[in-house]
Coordinates of C-alpha atoms (C1' of nucleotides) in Angstrom, one line a residue:
Chain K
M1 CA -5.7 20.9 -11.7
G2 CA -8.2 17.6 -10.7
Q3 CA -6.8 17.3 -15.1
S4 CA -3.2 16.5 -14.4
V5 CA -2.2 12.8 -15.0
T6 CA -0.5 12.3 -11.3
A7 CA -3.8 13.4 -9.5
R8 CA -5.8 11.8 -12.1
V9 CA -4.1 7.6 -11.4
L10 CA -4.5 9.0 -7.6
R11 CA -8.2 9.3 -8.0
V12 CA -8.2 6.0 -9.2
L13 CA -6.3 4.3 -6.3
A14 CA -9.2 6.2 -4.3
A15 CA -11.7 4.1 -6.5
F16 CA -10.4 1.9 -4.0
S17 CA -12.2 0.9 -0.5
A18 CA -12.9 -1.7 1.9
E19 CA -16.4 -1.7 0.8
R20 CA -15.3 -2.6 -2.6
P21 CA -12.3 -3.7 -2.6
E22 CA -12.8 -5.4 -6.2
L23 CA -14.2 -3.5 -9.4
M24 CA -15.0 -3.0 -12.9
L25 CA -13.3 -1.2 -15.5
T26 CA -16.6 1.1 -15.8
E27 CA -17.1 1.4 -12.6
I28 CA -13.5 2.9 -12.4
G29 CA -14.3 5.3 -14.5
R30 CA -17.3 6.3 -13.1
R31 CA -15.8 6.6 -9.3
A32 CA -12.8 8.7 -10.3
E33 CA -14.9 10.1 -12.7
L34 CA -12.9 9.6 -15.7
P35 CA -13.7 8.4 -18.9
L36 CA -14.1 5.9 -19.9
T37 CA -10.9 5.1 -22.4
T38 CA -8.7 7.1 -20.3
A39 CA -9.5 4.8 -17.2
H40 CA -8.8 1.8 -19.4
R41 CA -5.0 3.4 -20.3
I42 CA -4.3 3.9 -17.0
V43 CA -5.5 0.8 -15.2
G44 CA -3.7 -1.3 -18.0
E45 CA -0.3 0.3 -17.0
L46 CA -0.7 0.0 -12.9
T47 CA -2.0 -3.6 -13.7
E48 CA 1.4 -4.3 -15.9
W49 CA 3.4 -2.3 -13.2
G50 CA 1.3 -4.3 -10.7
A51 CA -0.6 -1.8 -9.2
L52 CA -3.9 -3.2 -10.2
E53 CA -4.5 -7.5 -10.6
R54 CA -6.2 -9.0 -12.2
A55 CA -9.4 -11.2 -11.1
A56 CA -9.7 -14.3 -12.4
D57 CA -13.5 -13.0 -13.8
G58 CA -11.2 -10.2 -14.8
R59 CA -12.5 -7.4 -11.9
Y60 CA -9.5 -5.8 -10.5
R61 CA -8.5 -5.5 -7.4
I62 CA -4.9 -3.8 -5.0
G63 CA -2.0 -5.2 -6.7
L64 CA 0.5 -6.8 -4.2
R65 CA 3.3 -4.9 -5.3
L66 CA 1.3 -1.4 -4.5
W67 CA 0.7 -3.3 -0.8
E68 CA 4.7 -4.2 -0.7
V69 CA 5.3 -0.1 -1.7
G70 CA 3.0 0.8 1.3
A71 CA 4.1 -1.3 3.5
L72 CA 7.3 0.5 2.8
A73 CA 5.9 4.5 5.1
P74 CA 7.7 4.7 7.9
R75 CA 4.7 5.2 10.0
G76 CA 2.7 2.1 9.1
L77 CA 5.2 -0.5 8.7
G78 CA 8.7 0.5 10.4
L79 CA 6.1 1.7 13.4
R80 CA 4.6 -2.0 13.7
E81 CA 7.6 -3.9 13.0
S82 CA 8.6 -1.9 16.4
A83 CA 5.3 -2.3 18.2
M84 CA 4.8 -6.0 17.3
P85 CA 6.1 -7.9 20.2
F86 CA 4.7 -5.4 22.2
L87 CA 1.2 -6.5 21.0
E88 CA 2.1 -9.7 21.6
D89 CA 2.7 -9.7 24.7
L90 CA 0.2 -7.2 25.7
Y91 CA -2.5 -9.8 24.2
A92 CA -1.0 -12.3 25.2
V93 CA -1.8 -11.8 29.1
T94 CA -4.7 -10.0 28.6
K95 CA -6.8 -12.2 25.7
Q96 CA -8.7 -9.4 24.5
N97 CA -8.1 -6.5 21.3
V98 CA -5.6 -5.1 21.7
Q99 CA -4.8 -2.0 18.8
L100 CA -2.0 0.4 16.9
A101 CA -3.1 3.8 15.5
V102 CA -1.0 6.8 14.5
L103 CA -2.7 10.6 14.2
D104 CA -3.1 11.5 9.5
G105 CA -5.1 14.7 9.7
N106 CA -7.8 14.8 12.0
E107 CA -8.3 11.2 12.1
V108 CA -7.2 7.8 13.7
V109 CA -5.9 5.2 11.8
Y110 CA -5.5 1.8 12.7
L111 CA -2.0 0.5 11.8
E112 CA -2.5 -3.1 13.5
R113 CA -4.6 -5.0 15.7
L114 CA -4.9 -8.5 17.9
S115 CA -8.1 -9.4 18.5
G116 CA -9.0 -12.6 20.1
R117 CA -11.4 -15.0 18.9
G118 CA -13.4 -14.6 22.4
A119 CA -13.1 -10.9 22.7
V120 CA -15.9 -8.3 22.0
H121 CA -16.1 -7.3 17.9
V122 CA -14.8 -4.3 17.6
F123 CA -15.8 -2.0 14.3
T124 CA -11.9 -1.1 13.7
R125 CA -9.9 -2.4 10.5
V126 CA -6.7 -2.6 10.0
G127 CA -6.4 1.5 7.6
G128 CA -9.8 2.4 9.3
R129 CA -9.6 5.9 9.9
L130 CA -12.3 7.1 12.2
P131 CA -12.6 10.7 14.0
L132 CA -10.7 12.6 17.1
H133 CA -13.2 12.3 19.7
A134 CA -15.1 8.8 19.3
T135 CA -12.4 6.5 20.9
G136 CA -10.1 6.1 23.2
V137 CA -6.2 6.3 20.8
G138 CA -7.9 9.0 19.5
L139 CA -8.3 11.0 22.7
V140 CA -4.5 10.0 23.6
L141 CA -3.7 11.8 20.3
L142 CA -5.5 14.5 20.5
A143 CA -4.7 15.7 23.6
F144 CA -0.6 15.6 22.8
A145 CA -1.4 17.1 19.4
T146 CA -1.2 20.6 18.4
P147 CA -3.3 23.2 20.1
E148 CA -4.6 24.2 16.3
L149 CA -5.6 20.8 15.8
Q150 CA -7.0 20.7 19.4
E151 CA -8.6 24.2 18.8
Q152 CA -9.9 22.8 15.3
V153 CA -11.8 19.6 16.1
L154 CA -13.5 21.7 19.1
A155 CA -13.8 23.8 17.1
S156 CA -16.3 21.1 14.6
P157 CA -19.6 19.3 15.3
L158 CA -19.0 15.8 17.6
K159 CA -20.9 13.8 15.7
R160 CA -22.5 11.2 18.0
Y161 CA -22.5 7.3 18.3
T162 CA -23.4 6.1 21.1
S163 CA -24.7 7.6 24.1
K164 CA -21.8 7.6 25.9
T165 CA -19.4 9.3 23.2
I166 CA -18.3 12.6 24.2
C167 CA -20.0 15.8 22.6
H168 CA -19.8 18.7 23.9
P169 CA -16.5 21.1 22.9
D170 CA -16.1 21.2 27.2
E171 CA -16.4 18.0 27.9
L172 CA -13.9 17.0 25.4
R173 CA -11.9 19.7 27.0
R174 CA -11.5 18.2 29.9
A175 CA -11.4 14.6 28.6
L176 CA -8.6 15.7 27.3
A177 CA -6.7 18.0 30.5
E178 CA -7.8 14.4 32.2
V179 CA -6.0 11.7 30.1
R180 CA -3.0 14.9 29.6
R181 CA -2.7 15.0 33.5
T182 CA -2.7 10.8 34.3
G183 CA -0.9 9.6 30.4
V184 CA -4.1 7.3 29.8
A185 CA -7.4 7.3 28.7
V186 CA -10.6 5.4 30.0
S187 CA -12.9 6.3 27.4
E188 CA -16.3 5.0 28.2
G189 CA -18.1 4.1 25.0
Q190 CA -16.1 2.7 22.3
I191 CA -18.4 2.6 18.9
E192 CA -19.7 -0.3 19.9
L193 CA -21.7 0.1 23.6
V194 CA -20.9 -2.6 24.9
S195 CA -17.0 -1.9 25.3
L196 CA -14.2 0.2 27.5
S197 CA -11.5 1.3 25.9
V198 CA -7.5 2.2 27.5
A199 CA -5.5 4.2 25.9
A200 CA -2.0 5.3 25.9
P201 CA 0.3 7.0 24.4
V202 CA 3.6 5.6 23.1
R203 CA 6.5 8.7 22.5
G204 CA 9.3 8.4 19.4
P205 CA 13.1 9.4 19.6
D206 CA 11.8 13.3 20.6
G207 CA 9.3 12.3 23.3
D208 CA 6.9 13.3 20.8
V209 CA 3.8 10.7 20.7
V210 CA 3.9 9.3 17.5
A211 CA 1.1 6.7 18.2
A212 CA -1.8 5.2 20.7
L213 CA -2.2 1.8 22.0
S214 CA -5.6 0.7 23.4
V215 CA -6.5 -2.4 24.4
V216 CA -10.9 -2.2 24.2
V217 CA -12.4 -5.1 26.9
P218 CA -16.1 -5.8 28.1
A219 CA -18.1 -3.4 29.4
G220 CA -18.6 -6.2 31.6
S221 CA -16.2 -7.4 32.8
A222 CA -13.9 -6.7 35.8
D223 CA -12.7 -2.9 36.3
A224 CA -11.1 -1.2 33.2
R225 CA -8.8 0.6 35.8
A226 CA -7.2 -3.1 36.3
Y227 CA -6.2 -2.2 32.6
V228 CA -3.8 0.3 33.3
P229 CA -0.7 -0.7 34.6
V230 CA 0.0 -3.1 31.6
V231 CA -1.5 -0.8 28.5
L232 CA 1.0 1.6 30.3
T233 CA 3.9 -1.0 30.8
A234 CA 3.3 -2.0 26.9
A235 CA 3.5 1.3 25.2
R236 CA 6.5 2.6 27.6
G237 CA 8.1 -0.3 26.3
I238 CA 7.5 0.4 22.8
S239 CA 8.6 4.4 23.2
R240 CA 11.9 2.7 25.0
V241 CA 12.4 0.6 20.9
L242 CA 12.0 3.9 19.2
G243 CA 14.8 5.2 20.6
C244 CA 12.4 7.7 23.1
P245 CA 14.7 9.5 26.0
D246 CA 12.5 9.7 29.3
Chain P
M1 CA 6.2 4.1 -23.1
G2 CA 8.2 4.5 -20.3
Q3 CA 7.4 8.3 -20.8
S4 CA 4.3 7.3 -19.8
V5 CA 3.2 9.8 -17.4
T6 CA 1.6 6.9 -15.0
A7 CA 4.5 5.4 -15.5
R8 CA 6.6 7.8 -14.7
V9 CA 4.6 7.9 -11.0
L10 CA 4.7 4.5 -10.9
R11 CA 9.1 5.1 -11.0
V12 CA 8.8 7.9 -7.9
L13 CA 7.2 5.2 -5.9
A14 CA 8.9 2.2 -6.6
A15 CA 11.7 5.0 -6.1
F16 CA 11.9 3.5 -2.2
S17 CA 13.7 0.3 -0.9
A18 CA 13.8 -0.9 1.7
E19 CA 16.6 0.4 2.6
R20 CA 16.0 3.2 1.5
P21 CA 12.8 4.3 3.3
E22 CA 12.9 7.9 3.1
L23 CA 14.8 10.0 -0.3
M24 CA 16.0 13.1 -0.9
L25 CA 14.4 15.1 -4.1
T26 CA 17.3 15.3 -5.9
E27 CA 18.0 11.0 -5.2
I28 CA 14.2 10.6 -6.4
G29 CA 15.0 12.2 -8.8
R30 CA 18.4 10.3 -9.8
R31 CA 16.4 7.0 -9.0
A32 CA 13.7 7.7 -11.2
E33 CA 15.3 8.4 -14.2
L34 CA 13.5 12.1 -14.0
P35 CA 14.7 15.6 -14.9
L36 CA 14.2 17.1 -10.9
T37 CA 12.0 19.9 -12.5
T38 CA 9.7 16.9 -13.6
A39 CA 10.9 14.7 -10.1
H40 CA 9.8 17.7 -8.4
R41 CA 6.3 17.7 -10.1
I42 CA 5.5 14.4 -9.5
V43 CA 6.9 14.2 -6.1
G44 CA 4.3 17.3 -5.9
E45 CA 1.1 16.0 -6.0
L46 CA 1.9 12.5 -4.5
T47 CA 2.4 14.3 -1.2
E48 CA -0.7 16.6 -2.0
W49 CA -2.6 13.5 -1.8
G50 CA -1.0 12.4 0.2
A51 CA 0.4 9.2 -0.6
L52 CA 3.9 10.0 0.3
E53 CA 4.7 12.6 3.1
R54 CA 7.7 14.8 4.2
A55 CA 9.7 15.0 6.8
A56 CA 10.7 17.1 9.8
D57 CA 13.7 17.2 7.0
G58 CA 12.8 18.2 4.6
R59 CA 13.0 14.4 3.0
Y60 CA 10.3 12.3 1.2
R61 CA 8.9 9.3 3.0
I62 CA 5.4 6.4 1.5
G63 CA 2.7 8.2 3.3
L64 CA -0.3 6.8 5.0
R65 CA -2.5 7.4 2.5
L66 CA -0.7 4.8 0.3
W67 CA 0.1 2.1 3.0
E68 CA -4.0 2.7 3.1
V69 CA -4.5 1.8 0.1
G70 CA -2.2 -1.1 0.4
A71 CA -3.7 -2.5 2.7
L72 CA -7.1 -3.1 0.1
A73 CA -5.0 -5.9 -1.6
P74 CA -6.9 -8.7 -1.0
R75 CA -4.1 -11.2 -1.1
G76 CA -2.6 -8.3 2.0
L77 CA -5.0 -7.5 3.9
G78 CA -7.7 -10.2 3.5
L79 CA -5.4 -12.8 4.0
R80 CA -3.4 -11.5 6.4
E81 CA -7.0 -11.2 8.6
S82 CA -8.2 -14.7 8.3
A83 CA -4.5 -16.2 8.9
M84 CA -4.4 -13.6 11.9
P85 CA -5.4 -15.7 14.6
F86 CA -4.3 -18.9 14.0
L87 CA 0.0 -17.1 13.5
E88 CA -1.5 -16.2 16.9
D89 CA -2.2 -19.4 17.9
L90 CA 0.4 -21.2 16.7
Y91 CA 3.4 -18.7 17.7
A92 CA 1.3 -19.0 21.3
V93 CA 2.1 -22.4 20.8
T94 CA 5.7 -22.9 19.8
K95 CA 7.5 -19.5 20.3
Q96 CA 9.6 -19.5 17.5
N97 CA 9.1 -17.3 13.8
V98 CA 5.6 -17.8 12.1
Q99 CA 4.7 -16.8 8.8
L100 CA 2.7 -16.1 5.8
A101 CA 3.8 -15.4 2.7
V102 CA 2.3 -15.6 -0.6
L103 CA 3.0 -16.4 -4.8
D104 CA 4.2 -13.2 -7.1
G105 CA 5.6 -13.9 -10.2
N106 CA 9.0 -16.2 -9.7
E107 CA 9.1 -14.7 -5.7
V108 CA 7.7 -15.6 -1.9
V109 CA 6.0 -12.4 -1.1
Y110 CA 6.3 -12.8 2.9
L111 CA 2.6 -11.0 4.0
E112 CA 3.3 -11.7 7.7
R113 CA 5.9 -12.9 10.4
L114 CA 5.2 -12.6 14.5
S115 CA 8.7 -12.8 15.2
G116 CA 9.3 -14.7 19.6
R117 CA 11.7 -11.9 21.0
G118 CA 14.0 -15.3 21.4
A119 CA 13.5 -17.3 18.7
V120 CA 15.8 -17.4 15.7
H121 CA 16.5 -13.6 14.3
V122 CA 16.1 -14.2 9.8
F123 CA 16.2 -12.0 7.4
T124 CA 12.8 -11.3 5.3
R125 CA 10.6 -9.0 6.4
V126 CA 7.5 -8.5 6.0
G127 CA 6.5 -6.7 2.4
G128 CA 10.1 -8.4 1.4
R129 CA 10.5 -10.9 -1.4
L130 CA 12.9 -13.5 -1.9
P131 CA 13.4 -16.6 -4.3
L132 CA 11.2 -20.1 -4.2
H133 CA 13.7 -23.1 -5.0
A134 CA 15.5 -21.5 -1.2
T135 CA 12.7 -21.5 1.1
G136 CA 9.8 -23.5 3.3
V137 CA 7.1 -21.0 2.4
G138 CA 8.4 -20.9 -1.7
L139 CA 9.1 -24.7 -2.0
V140 CA 5.6 -25.5 -0.8
L141 CA 4.0 -22.8 -3.8
L142 CA 6.0 -23.8 -6.2
A143 CA 4.9 -27.4 -5.6
F144 CA 1.1 -26.5 -6.6
A145 CA 1.9 -23.6 -9.0
T146 CA 0.7 -24.4 -12.5
P147 CA 4.4 -26.2 -15.0
E148 CA 4.9 -23.9 -16.5
L149 CA 5.3 -21.5 -13.6
Q150 CA 7.7 -25.0 -12.2
E151 CA 9.8 -25.1 -15.5
Q152 CA 10.4 -21.5 -15.4
V153 CA 12.5 -21.8 -12.1
L154 CA 13.4 -25.3 -12.7
A155 CA 14.9 -24.1 -16.0
S156 CA 16.9 -20.8 -14.7
P157 CA 20.1 -20.8 -12.5
L158 CA 19.3 -21.9 -8.3
K159 CA 21.3 -19.1 -6.8
R160 CA 22.8 -20.7 -3.5
Y161 CA 22.0 -19.1 -0.4
T162 CA 23.4 -21.6 2.0
S163 CA 25.2 -25.5 2.0
K164 CA 22.0 -26.5 2.2
T165 CA 20.3 -24.2 -0.4
I166 CA 18.2 -26.7 -2.9
C167 CA 20.4 -25.9 -6.6
H168 CA 20.3 -28.3 -8.8
P169 CA 17.1 -28.5 -10.7
D170 CA 16.6 -32.6 -10.2
E171 CA 17.2 -32.3 -6.3
L172 CA 14.3 -29.2 -6.3
R173 CA 11.9 -31.6 -8.5
R174 CA 13.0 -34.8 -5.9
A175 CA 11.5 -32.4 -3.6
L176 CA 8.6 -30.9 -4.6
A177 CA 7.2 -34.5 -5.5
E178 CA 7.9 -34.8 -2.0
V179 CA 5.8 -31.7 -0.5
R180 CA 2.5 -32.6 -3.0
R181 CA 3.3 -36.5 -1.8
T182 CA 3.7 -35.4 2.2
G183 CA 1.0 -32.1 2.2
V184 CA 4.1 -30.0 3.8
A185 CA 7.8 -29.1 3.2
V186 CA 10.2 -30.1 5.9
S187 CA 13.4 -27.8 4.0
E188 CA 16.5 -28.6 6.1
G189 CA 19.0 -24.7 5.9
Q190 CA 16.4 -21.4 5.1
I191 CA 18.5 -18.1 4.3
E192 CA 19.7 -19.0 7.7
L193 CA 22.6 -21.3 8.5
V194 CA 21.9 -22.6 11.4
S195 CA 17.3 -23.2 11.0
L196 CA 14.9 -25.2 9.1
S197 CA 11.4 -24.5 8.5
V198 CA 8.4 -26.7 8.8
A199 CA 5.9 -25.0 5.6
A200 CA 2.5 -26.2 4.6
P201 CA 0.4 -24.5 2.2
V202 CA -3.4 -22.5 2.2
R203 CA -6.0 -22.9 0.7
G204 CA -9.1 -21.2 -0.8
P205 CA -12.6 -21.3 -2.0
D206 CA -11.7 -22.7 -5.5
G207 CA -9.7 -25.6 -3.3
D208 CA -5.4 -23.7 -4.9
V209 CA -2.9 -23.3 -3.0
V210 CA -3.2 -19.0 -2.5
A211 CA -1.2 -18.5 0.1
A212 CA 1.2 -20.4 2.8
L213 CA 2.6 -20.9 5.9
S214 CA 6.2 -21.2 7.9
V215 CA 7.4 -22.2 11.7
V216 CA 11.6 -21.3 11.4
V217 CA 12.8 -23.2 14.3
P218 CA 16.4 -23.5 15.1
A219 CA 18.1 -26.7 13.9
G220 CA 19.8 -27.2 17.2
S221 CA 16.3 -28.0 18.7
A222 CA 14.1 -31.4 18.6
D223 CA 13.1 -32.8 15.4
A224 CA 11.9 -30.2 13.3
R225 CA 9.3 -32.9 12.4
A226 CA 7.7 -32.5 15.7
Y227 CA 6.2 -29.0 14.4
V228 CA 4.8 -30.0 11.0
P229 CA 0.8 -31.5 13.3
V230 CA 0.4 -28.7 13.9
V231 CA 2.0 -26.6 10.9
L232 CA -0.7 -28.7 9.2
T233 CA -3.4 -28.4 11.9
A234 CA -2.8 -24.0 11.6
A235 CA -2.5 -24.1 7.7
R236 CA -6.2 -26.4 7.2
G237 CA -7.8 -24.1 10.2
I238 CA -7.3 -20.4 7.4
S239 CA -7.6 -22.9 4.8
R240 CA -11.7 -23.1 6.4
V241 CA -11.9 -20.0 7.1
L242 CA -10.3 -19.2 3.7
G243 CA -14.3 -21.1 2.0
C244 CA -12.2 -24.3 1.5
P245 CA -14.3 -27.4 0.9
D246 CA -12.3 -30.3 1.4
Chain I
dC1 C1' -31.9 -18.1 -34.0
dC2 C1' -31.3 -13.1 -34.1
dT3 C1' -30.6 -9.2 -30.6
dC4 C1' -30.2 -5.8 -27.1
dG5 C1' -27.4 -4.6 -23.9
dG6 C1' -23.4 -3.8 -20.9
dC7 C1' -18.8 -4.1 -20.7
dC8 C1' -14.5 -4.6 -22.5
dT9 C1' -10.7 -3.2 -26.1
dT10 C1' -8.6 -0.8 -30.2
dC11 C1' -8.2 3.4 -33.5
dC12 C1' -7.2 7.7 -33.8
dA13 C1' -7.0 13.5 -35.2
dC14 C1' -6.2 18.0 -31.8
dT15 C1' -5.4 19.4 -28.4
dG16 C1' -3.9 21.3 -23.8
dG17 C1' -0.8 20.0 -19.7
dC18 C1' 3.5 17.8 -19.4
dC19 C1' 9.0 18.8 -20.3
dG20 C1' 12.6 20.2 -18.9
dG21 C1' 16.1 24.4 -19.6
dA22 C1' 17.2 28.5 -16.9
dA23 C1' 17.3 31.6 -13.3
dG24 C1' 16.5 32.7 -8.4
dC25 C1' 16.1 31.2 -3.5
dC26 C1' 17.4 29.0 0.8
dG27 C1' 20.9 27.2 4.0
dA28 C1' 25.0 24.7 5.2
dG29 C1' 30.2 24.3 5.2
dT30 C1' 35.0 26.8 4.5
Chain E
dA1 C1' 31.5 36.8 2.0
dC2 C1' 31.3 32.7 -1.6
dT3 C1' 30.6 28.7 -3.1
dC4 C1' 28.2 25.2 -3.8
dG5 C1' 24.1 21.9 -3.4
dG6 C1' 19.7 21.3 -2.5
dC7 C1' 15.0 23.2 -3.7
dT8 C1' 11.3 26.2 -6.3
dT9 C1' 8.8 29.1 -9.6
dC10 C1' 8.0 30.3 -14.1
dC11 C1' 7.4 30.1 -19.7
dG12 C1' 7.7 28.7 -24.2
dG13 C1' 7.5 24.0 -27.1
dC14 C1' 5.9 20.3 -28.3
dC15 C1' 4.6 15.6 -27.7
dA16 C1' 1.4 12.7 -25.3
dG17 C1' -2.4 12.0 -23.4
dT18 C1' -7.3 12.7 -24.8
dG19 C1' -12.1 11.3 -25.3
dG20 C1' -15.3 10.6 -29.2
dA21 C1' -16.3 6.6 -32.5
dA22 C1' -16.7 1.9 -33.9
dG23 C1' -16.0 -2.9 -33.6
dG24 C1' -16.0 -7.0 -30.6
dC25 C1' -17.5 -10.3 -27.0
dC26 C1' -20.7 -12.5 -24.1
dG27 C1' -24.9 -13.8 -22.0
dA28 C1' -30.0 -13.3 -21.4
dG29 C1' -34.1 -12.4 -23.0
dG30 C1' -37.5 -13.2 -26.9

DNA sequence: CCTCGGCCTTCCACTGGCCGGAAGCCGAGT
DNA sequence: ACTCGGCTTCCGGCCAGTGGAAGGCCGAGG
């Protein structure tokens, strides 16, 4: 099963990560758990097609061709394309970090981030994943997710990241109810200790939540709630462009 | 050779395009020139891994997981990450279309585009490809490319897109020399009839050109050359962040 | 200078995973 | 109820993929 060629090809691709975006053939073989010879052949074919590229020093990295194909993901580029103008406006007005994320499995995946030069530095990275309970966008996405997913997350251990991280199921349940009631998540404590985030849901053509939008502001700044109206407005704007009835 | 499983997997991925980002199994089989059964199995494995997703109507599309891997392309995300703040500034100042592109093979690949709501509508698309001779960024990238590539392009037929497209080798040769002399390409006639573009090179750690940056302005507006200083400044700013000596 | 070690590449005989025809399933259109 | 188009499952033959082994390359260290 883990022996099919297709699976091996995917394991080769999965060998690359944000921490190690350039690998030697040997490393690919080790990470993908493939014999060197097999890795060599697969990598060769991937390179020929453009899914991988060789750097000047002979190491391999993800190629532009794969980036292009990945850009076709409707939940990637499509969403991003529609949302971009609103994110730019939001950034222009607030000069803070603006983020767009979607739900995948039981995690948040960040699609886009506009970060001001002067704004708080955040750990998130475009293409990165974080657990649902620890971020503003995660709370929003979870609040409007299927009951099954909510139960699954509530039943699983909630890892603590900061002193403000929601770690208890009851606490999380209350937070989710609050999000559903108000339509926004004003969550204290992102991954960073010194930031607040204001997040709101983005809805698709069927009226269901397809993404979440957030602004991350320094904890020291003015009342975070002051950002609620602009964030909500931007989120509704994107929803409208996506064809949300409402 | 075109029979290896790896190649077939890639053909399945290549079946998706910007025009048709969602496909039925049968269509994938037809486009990838694979028997239905084979397509079925490969698509199944890709879906299980997350490289593909199934839409509500059962059609397949590129999955988030593949988007994530694609985002690891150093010439994709890495460049983009460094350039973003400068693109935002450039956009804020000009309120025109701002584009970032790299050279791949003998084509331009667009990495990023910030398009003003009011700005000229351009055909380019993030992840899209265009020939080198027909765009501002293309001229810049070609001007600093290897002599071999320049010869290759000069020797190939130059397709006409608008009345202003550079179609003659001599004309192109002169344009390239001008770009090398001034360090910027002010090209009349993009793909659109009514736009001008100002493009400048972005240099990497070794001092070689790794990308190009451009602003596309409506032909009717003020002198396009007025944009040269800001574009050059932004391009140099990105180069500096990338570690260009200079 | 030679040797050693790490990495990459090529070669080739064996074998087990892939191929694809065929048959069955499902839902929509008539 | 029948048909048609698309999807899924099944299974035997066979060939493409596998991976051990050997050789080439380069840089470090003796």
